[in-house]
Each structure stands twice: as C-alpha cells, then as structure tokens.
Short mmCIF file of C-alpha atoms and ligand atoms in Angstrom, two decimals:
data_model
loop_
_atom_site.label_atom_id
_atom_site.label_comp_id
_atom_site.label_asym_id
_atom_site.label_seq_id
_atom_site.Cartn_x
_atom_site.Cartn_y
_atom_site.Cartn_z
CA UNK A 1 -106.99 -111.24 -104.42
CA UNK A 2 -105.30 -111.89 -107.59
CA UNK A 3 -103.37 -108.32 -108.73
CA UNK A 4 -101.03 -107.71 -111.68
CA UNK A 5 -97.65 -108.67 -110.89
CA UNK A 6 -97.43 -104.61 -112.64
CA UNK A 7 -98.86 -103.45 -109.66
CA UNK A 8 -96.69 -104.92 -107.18
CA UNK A 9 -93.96 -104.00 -108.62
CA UNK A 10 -95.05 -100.48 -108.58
CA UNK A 11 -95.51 -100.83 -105.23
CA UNK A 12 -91.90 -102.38 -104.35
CA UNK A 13 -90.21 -100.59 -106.66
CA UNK A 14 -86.22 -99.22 -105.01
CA UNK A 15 -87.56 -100.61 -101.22
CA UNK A 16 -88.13 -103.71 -101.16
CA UNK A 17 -88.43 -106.98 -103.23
CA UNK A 18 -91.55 -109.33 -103.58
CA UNK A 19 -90.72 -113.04 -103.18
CA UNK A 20 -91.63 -115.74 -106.03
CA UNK A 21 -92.14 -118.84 -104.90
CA UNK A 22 -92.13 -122.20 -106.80
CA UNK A 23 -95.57 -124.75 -106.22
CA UNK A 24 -96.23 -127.84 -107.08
CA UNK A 25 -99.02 -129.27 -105.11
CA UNK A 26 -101.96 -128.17 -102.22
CA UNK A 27 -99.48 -128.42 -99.74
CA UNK A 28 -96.82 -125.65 -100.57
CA UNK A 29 -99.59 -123.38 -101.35
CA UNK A 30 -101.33 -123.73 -98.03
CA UNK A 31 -97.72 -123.33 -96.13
CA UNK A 32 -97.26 -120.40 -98.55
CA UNK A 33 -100.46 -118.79 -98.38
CA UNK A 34 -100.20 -118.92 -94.61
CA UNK A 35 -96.45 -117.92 -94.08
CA UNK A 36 -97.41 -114.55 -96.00
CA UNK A 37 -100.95 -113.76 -94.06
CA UNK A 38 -98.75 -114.37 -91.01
CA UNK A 39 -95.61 -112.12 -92.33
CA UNK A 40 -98.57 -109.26 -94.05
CA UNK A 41 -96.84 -109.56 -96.93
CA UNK A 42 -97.87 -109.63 -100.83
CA UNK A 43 -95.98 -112.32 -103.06
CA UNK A 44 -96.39 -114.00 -106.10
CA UNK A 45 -96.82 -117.57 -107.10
CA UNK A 46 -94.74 -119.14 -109.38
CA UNK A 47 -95.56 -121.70 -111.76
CA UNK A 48 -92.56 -123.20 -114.18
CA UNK A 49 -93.37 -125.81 -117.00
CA UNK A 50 -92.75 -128.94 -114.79
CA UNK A 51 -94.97 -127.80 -112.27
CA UNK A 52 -97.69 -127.44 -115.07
CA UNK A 53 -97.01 -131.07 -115.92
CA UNK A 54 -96.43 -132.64 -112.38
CA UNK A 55 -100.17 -133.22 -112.10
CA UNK A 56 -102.38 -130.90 -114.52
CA UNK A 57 -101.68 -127.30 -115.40
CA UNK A 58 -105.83 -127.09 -114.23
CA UNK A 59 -105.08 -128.40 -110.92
CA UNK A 60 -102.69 -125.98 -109.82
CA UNK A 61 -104.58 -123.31 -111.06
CA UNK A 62 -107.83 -124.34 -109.10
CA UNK A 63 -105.59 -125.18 -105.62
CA UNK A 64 -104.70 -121.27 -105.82
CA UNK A 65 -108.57 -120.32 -107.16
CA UNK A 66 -109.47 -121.68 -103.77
CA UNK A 67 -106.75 -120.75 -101.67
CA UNK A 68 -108.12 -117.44 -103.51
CA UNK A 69 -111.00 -118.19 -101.48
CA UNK A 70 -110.06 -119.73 -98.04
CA UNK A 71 -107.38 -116.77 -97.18
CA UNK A 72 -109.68 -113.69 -98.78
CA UNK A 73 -107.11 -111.13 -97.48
CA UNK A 74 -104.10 -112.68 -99.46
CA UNK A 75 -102.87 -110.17 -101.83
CA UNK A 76 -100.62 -112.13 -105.11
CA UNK A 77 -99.69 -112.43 -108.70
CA UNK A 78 -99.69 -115.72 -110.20
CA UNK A 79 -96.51 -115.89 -113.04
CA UNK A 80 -95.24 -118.35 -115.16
CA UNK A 81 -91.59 -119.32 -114.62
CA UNK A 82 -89.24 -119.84 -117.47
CA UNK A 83 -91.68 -120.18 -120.17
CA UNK A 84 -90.93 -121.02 -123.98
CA UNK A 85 -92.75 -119.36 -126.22
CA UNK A 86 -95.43 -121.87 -126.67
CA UNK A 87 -96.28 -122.36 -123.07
CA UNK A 88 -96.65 -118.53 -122.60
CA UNK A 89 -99.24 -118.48 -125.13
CA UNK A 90 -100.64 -121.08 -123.33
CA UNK A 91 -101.19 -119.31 -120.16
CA UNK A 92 -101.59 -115.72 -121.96
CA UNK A 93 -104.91 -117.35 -123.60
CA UNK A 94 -105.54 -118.97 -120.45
CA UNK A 95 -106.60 -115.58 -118.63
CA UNK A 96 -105.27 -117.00 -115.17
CA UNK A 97 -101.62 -115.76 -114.71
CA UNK A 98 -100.81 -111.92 -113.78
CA UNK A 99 -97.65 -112.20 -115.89
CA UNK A 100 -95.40 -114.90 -118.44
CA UNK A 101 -91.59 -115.34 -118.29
CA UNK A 102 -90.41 -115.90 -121.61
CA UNK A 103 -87.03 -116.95 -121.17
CA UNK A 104 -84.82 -117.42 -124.82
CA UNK A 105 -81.68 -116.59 -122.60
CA UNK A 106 -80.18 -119.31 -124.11
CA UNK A 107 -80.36 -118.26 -127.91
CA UNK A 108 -78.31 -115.88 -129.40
CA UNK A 109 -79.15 -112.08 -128.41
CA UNK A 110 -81.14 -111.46 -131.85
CA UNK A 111 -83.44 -114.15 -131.66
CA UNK A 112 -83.98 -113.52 -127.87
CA UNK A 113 -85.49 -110.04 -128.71
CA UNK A 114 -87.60 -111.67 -131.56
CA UNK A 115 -88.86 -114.29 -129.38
CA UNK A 116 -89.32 -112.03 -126.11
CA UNK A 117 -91.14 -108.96 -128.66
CA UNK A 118 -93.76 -111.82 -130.42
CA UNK A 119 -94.77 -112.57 -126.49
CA UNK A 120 -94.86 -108.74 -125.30
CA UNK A 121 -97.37 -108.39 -128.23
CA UNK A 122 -99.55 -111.02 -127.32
CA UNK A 123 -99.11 -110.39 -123.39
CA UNK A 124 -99.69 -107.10 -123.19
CA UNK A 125 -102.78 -106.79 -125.83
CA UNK A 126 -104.42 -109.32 -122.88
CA UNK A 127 -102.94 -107.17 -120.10
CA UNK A 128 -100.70 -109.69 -118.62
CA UNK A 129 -97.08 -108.61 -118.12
CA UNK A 130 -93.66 -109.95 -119.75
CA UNK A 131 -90.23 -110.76 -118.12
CA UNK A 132 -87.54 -111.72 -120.29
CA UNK A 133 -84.26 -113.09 -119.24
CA UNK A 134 -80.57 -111.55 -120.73
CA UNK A 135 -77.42 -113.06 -120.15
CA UNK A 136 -76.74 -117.12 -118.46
CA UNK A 137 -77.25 -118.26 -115.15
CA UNK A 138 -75.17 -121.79 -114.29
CA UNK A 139 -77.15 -124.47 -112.61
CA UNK A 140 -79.87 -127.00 -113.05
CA UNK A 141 -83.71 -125.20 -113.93
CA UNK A 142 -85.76 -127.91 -114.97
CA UNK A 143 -84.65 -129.62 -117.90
CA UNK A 144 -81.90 -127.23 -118.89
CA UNK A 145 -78.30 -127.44 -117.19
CA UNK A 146 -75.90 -124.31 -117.48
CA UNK A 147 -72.19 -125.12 -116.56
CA UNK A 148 -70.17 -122.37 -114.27
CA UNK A 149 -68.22 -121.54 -117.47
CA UNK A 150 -71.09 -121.48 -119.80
CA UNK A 151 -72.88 -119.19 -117.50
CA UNK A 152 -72.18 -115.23 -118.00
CA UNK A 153 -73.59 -112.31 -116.44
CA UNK A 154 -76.21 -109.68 -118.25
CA UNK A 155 -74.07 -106.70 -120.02
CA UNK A 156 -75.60 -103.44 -118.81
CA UNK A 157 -75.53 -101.87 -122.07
CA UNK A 158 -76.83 -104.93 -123.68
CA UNK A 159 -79.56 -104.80 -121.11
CA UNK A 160 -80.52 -101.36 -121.99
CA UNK A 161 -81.16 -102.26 -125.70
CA UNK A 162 -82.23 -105.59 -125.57
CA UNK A 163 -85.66 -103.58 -123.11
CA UNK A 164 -86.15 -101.01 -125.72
CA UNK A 165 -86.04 -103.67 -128.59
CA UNK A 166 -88.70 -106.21 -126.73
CA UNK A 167 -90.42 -104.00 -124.97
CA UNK A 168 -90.85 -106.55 -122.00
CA UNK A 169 -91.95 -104.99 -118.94
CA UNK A 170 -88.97 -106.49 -116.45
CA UNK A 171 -85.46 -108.35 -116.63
CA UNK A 172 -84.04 -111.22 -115.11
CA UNK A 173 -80.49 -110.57 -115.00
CA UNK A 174 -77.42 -112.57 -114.51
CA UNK A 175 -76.12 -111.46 -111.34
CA UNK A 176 -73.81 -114.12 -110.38
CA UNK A 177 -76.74 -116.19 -109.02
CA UNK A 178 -77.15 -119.79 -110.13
CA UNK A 179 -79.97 -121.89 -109.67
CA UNK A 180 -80.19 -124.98 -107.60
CA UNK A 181 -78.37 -125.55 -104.66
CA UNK A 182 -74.99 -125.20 -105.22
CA UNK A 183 -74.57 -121.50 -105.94
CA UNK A 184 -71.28 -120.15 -104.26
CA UNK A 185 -69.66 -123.48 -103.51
CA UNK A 186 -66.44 -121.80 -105.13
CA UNK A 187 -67.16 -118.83 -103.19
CA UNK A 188 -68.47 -116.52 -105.96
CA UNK A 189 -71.37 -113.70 -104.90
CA UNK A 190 -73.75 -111.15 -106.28
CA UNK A 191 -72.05 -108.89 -108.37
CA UNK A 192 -73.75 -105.64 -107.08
CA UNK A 193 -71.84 -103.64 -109.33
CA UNK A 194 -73.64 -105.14 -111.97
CA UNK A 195 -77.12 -104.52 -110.59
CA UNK A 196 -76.09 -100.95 -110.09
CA UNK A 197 -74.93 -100.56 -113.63
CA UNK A 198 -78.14 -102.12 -115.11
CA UNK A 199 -80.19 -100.44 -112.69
CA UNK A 200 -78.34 -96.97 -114.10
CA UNK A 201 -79.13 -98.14 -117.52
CA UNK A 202 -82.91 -99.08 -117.09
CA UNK A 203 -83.89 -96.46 -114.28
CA UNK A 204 -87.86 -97.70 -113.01
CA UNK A 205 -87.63 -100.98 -114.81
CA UNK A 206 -88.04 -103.77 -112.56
CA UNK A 207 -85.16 -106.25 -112.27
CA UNK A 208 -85.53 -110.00 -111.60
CA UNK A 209 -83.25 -111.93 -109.68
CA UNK A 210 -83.19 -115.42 -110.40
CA UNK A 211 -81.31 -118.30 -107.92
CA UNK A 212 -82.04 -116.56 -104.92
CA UNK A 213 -82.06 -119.60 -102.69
CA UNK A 214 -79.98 -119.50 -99.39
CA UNK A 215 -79.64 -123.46 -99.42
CA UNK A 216 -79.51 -122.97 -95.05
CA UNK A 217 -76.28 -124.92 -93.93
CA UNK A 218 -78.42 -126.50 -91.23
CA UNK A 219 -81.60 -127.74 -93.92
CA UNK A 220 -78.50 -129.54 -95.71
CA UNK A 221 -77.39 -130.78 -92.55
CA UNK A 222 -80.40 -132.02 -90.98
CA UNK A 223 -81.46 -133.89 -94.85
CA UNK A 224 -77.86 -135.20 -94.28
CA UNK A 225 -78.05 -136.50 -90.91
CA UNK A 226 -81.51 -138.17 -91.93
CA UNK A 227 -80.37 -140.36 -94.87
CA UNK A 228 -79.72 -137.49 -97.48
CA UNK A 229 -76.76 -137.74 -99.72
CA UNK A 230 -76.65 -133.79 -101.06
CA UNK A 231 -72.85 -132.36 -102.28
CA UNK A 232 -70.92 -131.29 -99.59
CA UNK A 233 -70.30 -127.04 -100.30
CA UNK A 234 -74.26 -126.87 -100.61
CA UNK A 235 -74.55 -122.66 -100.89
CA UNK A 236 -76.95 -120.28 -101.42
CA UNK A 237 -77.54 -116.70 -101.85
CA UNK A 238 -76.98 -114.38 -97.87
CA UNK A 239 -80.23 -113.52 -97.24
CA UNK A 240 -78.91 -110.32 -95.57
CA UNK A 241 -78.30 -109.00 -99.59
CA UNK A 242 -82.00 -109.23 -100.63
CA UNK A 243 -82.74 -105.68 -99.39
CA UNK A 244 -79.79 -104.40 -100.55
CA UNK A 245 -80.33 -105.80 -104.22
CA UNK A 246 -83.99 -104.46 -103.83
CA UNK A 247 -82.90 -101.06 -103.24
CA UNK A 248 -81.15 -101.11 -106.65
CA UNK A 249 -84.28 -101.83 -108.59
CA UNK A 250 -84.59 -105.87 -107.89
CA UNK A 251 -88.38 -106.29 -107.87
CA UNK A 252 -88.59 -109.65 -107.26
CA UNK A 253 -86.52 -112.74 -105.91
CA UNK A 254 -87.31 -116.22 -107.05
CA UNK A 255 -86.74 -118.46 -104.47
CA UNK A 256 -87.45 -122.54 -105.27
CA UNK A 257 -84.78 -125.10 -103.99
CA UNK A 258 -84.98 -123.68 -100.43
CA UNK A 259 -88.85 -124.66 -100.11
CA UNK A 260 -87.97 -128.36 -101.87
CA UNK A 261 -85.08 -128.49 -98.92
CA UNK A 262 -87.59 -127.58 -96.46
CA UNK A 263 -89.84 -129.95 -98.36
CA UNK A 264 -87.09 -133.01 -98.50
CA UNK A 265 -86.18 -132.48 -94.62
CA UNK A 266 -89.80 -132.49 -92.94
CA UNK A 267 -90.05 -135.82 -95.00
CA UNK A 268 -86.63 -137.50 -94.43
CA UNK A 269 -87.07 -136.46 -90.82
CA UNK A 270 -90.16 -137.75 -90.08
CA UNK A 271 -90.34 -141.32 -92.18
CA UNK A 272 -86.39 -142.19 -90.23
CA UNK A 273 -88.48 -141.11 -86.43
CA UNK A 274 -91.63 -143.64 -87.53
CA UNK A 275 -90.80 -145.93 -89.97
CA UNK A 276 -94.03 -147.58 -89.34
CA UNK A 277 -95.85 -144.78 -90.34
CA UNK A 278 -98.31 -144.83 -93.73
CA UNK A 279 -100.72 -141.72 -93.56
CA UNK A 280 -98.93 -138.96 -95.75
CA UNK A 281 -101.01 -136.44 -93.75
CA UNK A 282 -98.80 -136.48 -90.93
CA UNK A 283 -95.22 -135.47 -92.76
CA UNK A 284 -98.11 -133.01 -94.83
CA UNK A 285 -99.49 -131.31 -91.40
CA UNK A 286 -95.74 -130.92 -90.39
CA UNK A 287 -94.63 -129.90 -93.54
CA UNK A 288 -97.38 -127.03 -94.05
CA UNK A 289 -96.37 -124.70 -90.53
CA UNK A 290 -92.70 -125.48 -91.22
CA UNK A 291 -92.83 -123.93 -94.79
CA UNK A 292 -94.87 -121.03 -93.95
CA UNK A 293 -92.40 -120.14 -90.97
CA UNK A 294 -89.45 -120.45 -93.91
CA UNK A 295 -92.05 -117.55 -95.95
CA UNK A 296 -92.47 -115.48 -93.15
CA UNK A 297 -88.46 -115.02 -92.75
CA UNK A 298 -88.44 -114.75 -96.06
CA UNK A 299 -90.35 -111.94 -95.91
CA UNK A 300 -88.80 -110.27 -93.26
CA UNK A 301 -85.70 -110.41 -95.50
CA UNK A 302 -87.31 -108.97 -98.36
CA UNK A 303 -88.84 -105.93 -96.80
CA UNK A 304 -92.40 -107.41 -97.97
CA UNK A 305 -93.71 -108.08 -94.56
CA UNK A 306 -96.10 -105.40 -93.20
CA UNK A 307 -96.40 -104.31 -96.97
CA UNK A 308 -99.87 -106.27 -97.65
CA UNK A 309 -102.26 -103.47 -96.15
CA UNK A 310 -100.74 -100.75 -98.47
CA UNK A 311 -100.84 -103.27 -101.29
CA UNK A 312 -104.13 -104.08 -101.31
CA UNK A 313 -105.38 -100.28 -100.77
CA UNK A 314 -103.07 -99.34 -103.73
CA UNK A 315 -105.03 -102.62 -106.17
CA UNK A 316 -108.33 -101.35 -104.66
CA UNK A 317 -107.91 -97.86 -105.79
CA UNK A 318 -106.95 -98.82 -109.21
CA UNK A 319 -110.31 -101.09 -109.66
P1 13P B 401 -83.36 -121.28 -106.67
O1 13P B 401 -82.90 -122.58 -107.30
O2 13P B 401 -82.21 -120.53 -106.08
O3 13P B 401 -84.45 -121.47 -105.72
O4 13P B 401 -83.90 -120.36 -107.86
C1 13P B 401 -85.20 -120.56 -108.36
C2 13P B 401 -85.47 -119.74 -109.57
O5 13P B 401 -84.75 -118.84 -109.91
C3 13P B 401 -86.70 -120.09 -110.33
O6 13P B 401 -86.81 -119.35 -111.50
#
C-alpha cells in the first residue's frame, strides 16, 4: 500500500526513523520489498534523477506498481530524491510519488526559499509532500560533487526561517554527513548538537538526514579482496546513532551507497568464484536475499521493524 510519506512521518515522529532507500532496477526492489516484510517495517522508496534515467522513469514506477501487488501487506512512500525544480513538477503531475525533494541547497539562501516555495505550491495543491534541503553536504550525489571545505552544516536559526518562508513540510539538514562512501575518513561525525538545536528550533517538523550510509568495513573488504579497487579509509555513518538522531526529530535516513556495496560485492564475488558463468540470474538470485538481509538490519537500527502493523492501521483509519 502506497501511503503519504506525511503519514509516516506522523507515525515515526521523536521514536524512530523510516529508512529511504535508493532503486534502480527489479532487483533492489524485490530484495527491498522483502527485507522490510521480513523486518515488519514501513519504508519509503527512493527515486533520484539518474535512477529516472537509468532505464525509463515508467519502468521504475511500474516494478514498484507490481511489487505493489506481489507483497499486498507492504506499507511505503515512494519520494523523489534530490529533485530540481523541473523534475519535481514532473513527478508532482505524475500522481505516482507520496512526496518531491526539491533540493536548491546549492544556491544562495534567497533563491533556495523561492525555488523550494514555487514547489510547496504546486506539491501540496496535489497533496504530495515537500522536503527541501538547507545548508551543504560534501561528497559525490549524482552529478554534483561537494568538496569537505565547500560543504557546511544547516544554521539552526537559518533553518527556522528558511521552514516558515517555504513552507516545505520537512528538512534535510547538514549534519556532518556526506554522501558516498567516504564520509568520516578524517574522522569527523554527526554533530548531534546541531540536530538538537534545529530540532529546538522546528519542534514536530520532520528532519531528513542525508549520507546515512555505514560503508561496512567488511563490504569494502570483501569488494577489495575480489578485484575492487575502492579508497582505503572507506567510512560511513555508526549505525548505533540512527535511533539516537531519530529521537531528536530525524524522520527519515537515506541510505544508497551501502545497497550499491552490497550490490558491487554479490557481483565481484560471484563472477571471480565462476568465471565461466553467463546467466545474470544467478549473481541476481544471490543478490536479492543478501540485500533484503542488509534492510532488515537496517531496520532493526532504525526502530522501524515491528512498526508496519501500527502503520498500516494508522493509513487505514485515515481512508
Ligand atoms: P549515502 O551515499 O550515504 O547512501 O546517502 C544517500 C543519500 O543521502 C541519498 O539522498
């Protein structure tokens, strides 16, 4: 059951924190439709701009329309991830996603709010929720790189205006987080303070934190040991600090490289043990239990598991 990515936020608001994962193709969303019937736990789908051009922005949305169908008791938002402002019209007039990132993080703080507020207008007079994005997180998100010392966290009081201004209905904040897969390598960390300030600013608003991946020491070292070349000091986010981030108002935790690691491993792994080996199906049925075990911890991490009952009695009461 598709639900607003509203109402699960409602739902998770100060306990725990939904996961948003990244897809591509049939096989992540199986893995990721099973890992959270197996964990009970709602999530929400995530769909960036890349993803939408990988294959066709229609054949995305009809692998979830019938994973929709073959897992009935799945309970999910489908979002757009970093959208500009064209491709959230795009899926606003589409009347598939639950919600539209508009993210103009990287223009100065006036046009931001003009940007975000032209997309709140349009979003929310179809329903569909808005998260905007204050403040620069380093790494590598699709096409756009951010340098450590370009990046800089979200001001709290900046935060408080730039929500009142837009109107958008939750905030990704720079947190310290980076995307990609080489997040603490010089041993930075969340900067909880920072939540707590923003959280004091915007009391109830959902927060969003982006770069959530833990980038697993032993993924890295098992792509390494078959034939992968990635950056020694390969770090991610301590999975241990989801919960506590949720309980100051983070709603949701985006989580992408660690599924392409999982992803890049089952591959390596299997094409070095049978070079011989042709039929993509195999690495695929290996690939599909292995991811949805990664959701299910996930989950367990995020407070989300055992949460889907609840969910789903909360979106059924509101129908
Ligand atoms: P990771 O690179 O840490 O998975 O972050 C993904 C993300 O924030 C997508 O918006």
């Amino acid at each position: 059951m598709i639900v607003t990515t509203k109402l699960l936020f409602e739902h998770a608001y100060g306990k725990y924190a939904v996961g948003a994962y990244n897809i591509n193709n049939a096989e992540q969303a199986m893995g990721l439709f099973k890992g959270n019937i197996d964990a009970k736990s709602p999530f929400i789908i995530q769909i960036s701009k890349g993803a939408r051009a990988y294959t066709d922005k229609r054949m995305l949305e009809g692998i979830i329309r019938a994973c929709d169908e073959i897992f009935p008791e799945a309970v999910f938002a489908v979002h757009l991830d970093h959208g500009d402002e064209q491709t959230c019209y795009d899926c606003i007039d589409s009347g598939f996603y639950s919600s539209v990132m508009i993210d103009a993080s990287h223009d100065p703080f006036e046009e931001n709010v003009a940007i975000t507020k032209r997309v709140v207008e349009r979003a929310h007079a179809k329903g569909i929720s808005v998260e905007a994005e204050l403040g620069q997180l380093g790494g590598v998100e699709e096409d756009i790189q951010v340098d450590e010392k370009n990046a800089h966290l979200t001001d709290p009081d900046e935060a408080k205006i730039f929500v009142e201004q837009t109107g958008c209905d939750s905030l990704a904040c720079a947190i310290g987080t980076s995307h990609g897969a080489y997040k603490f390598t010089g041993g930075q960390g969340i900067h909880f303070d920072v939540v707590g300030e923003i959280q004091k600013q915007l009391p109830g608003v959902p927060l969003v934190m982006h770069g959530s991946s833990s980038v697993p020491e032993d993924e890295v070292a098992r792509i390494n040991a078959a034939g992968g070349k990635l950056k020694e000091g390969a770090k991610g986010v301590d999975i241990k600090q989801y919960l506590p981030a949720a309980k100051l108002g983070v709603c949701k935790v985006n989580i992408d490289t660690d599924g392409r690691l999982v992803w890049t491993r089952v591959l390596r792994e299997f094409f070095l043990a049978k070079p011989e080996d042709f039929d993509l199906r195999s690495s695929g049925k290996i690939f599909i239990p292995e991811y949805a075990k990664f959701i299910v911890s996930r989950s367990e991490a995020l407070g989300s598991a055992g949460q889907l009952d609840s969910v789903r009695e909360l979106a059924l009461s509101k129908k």
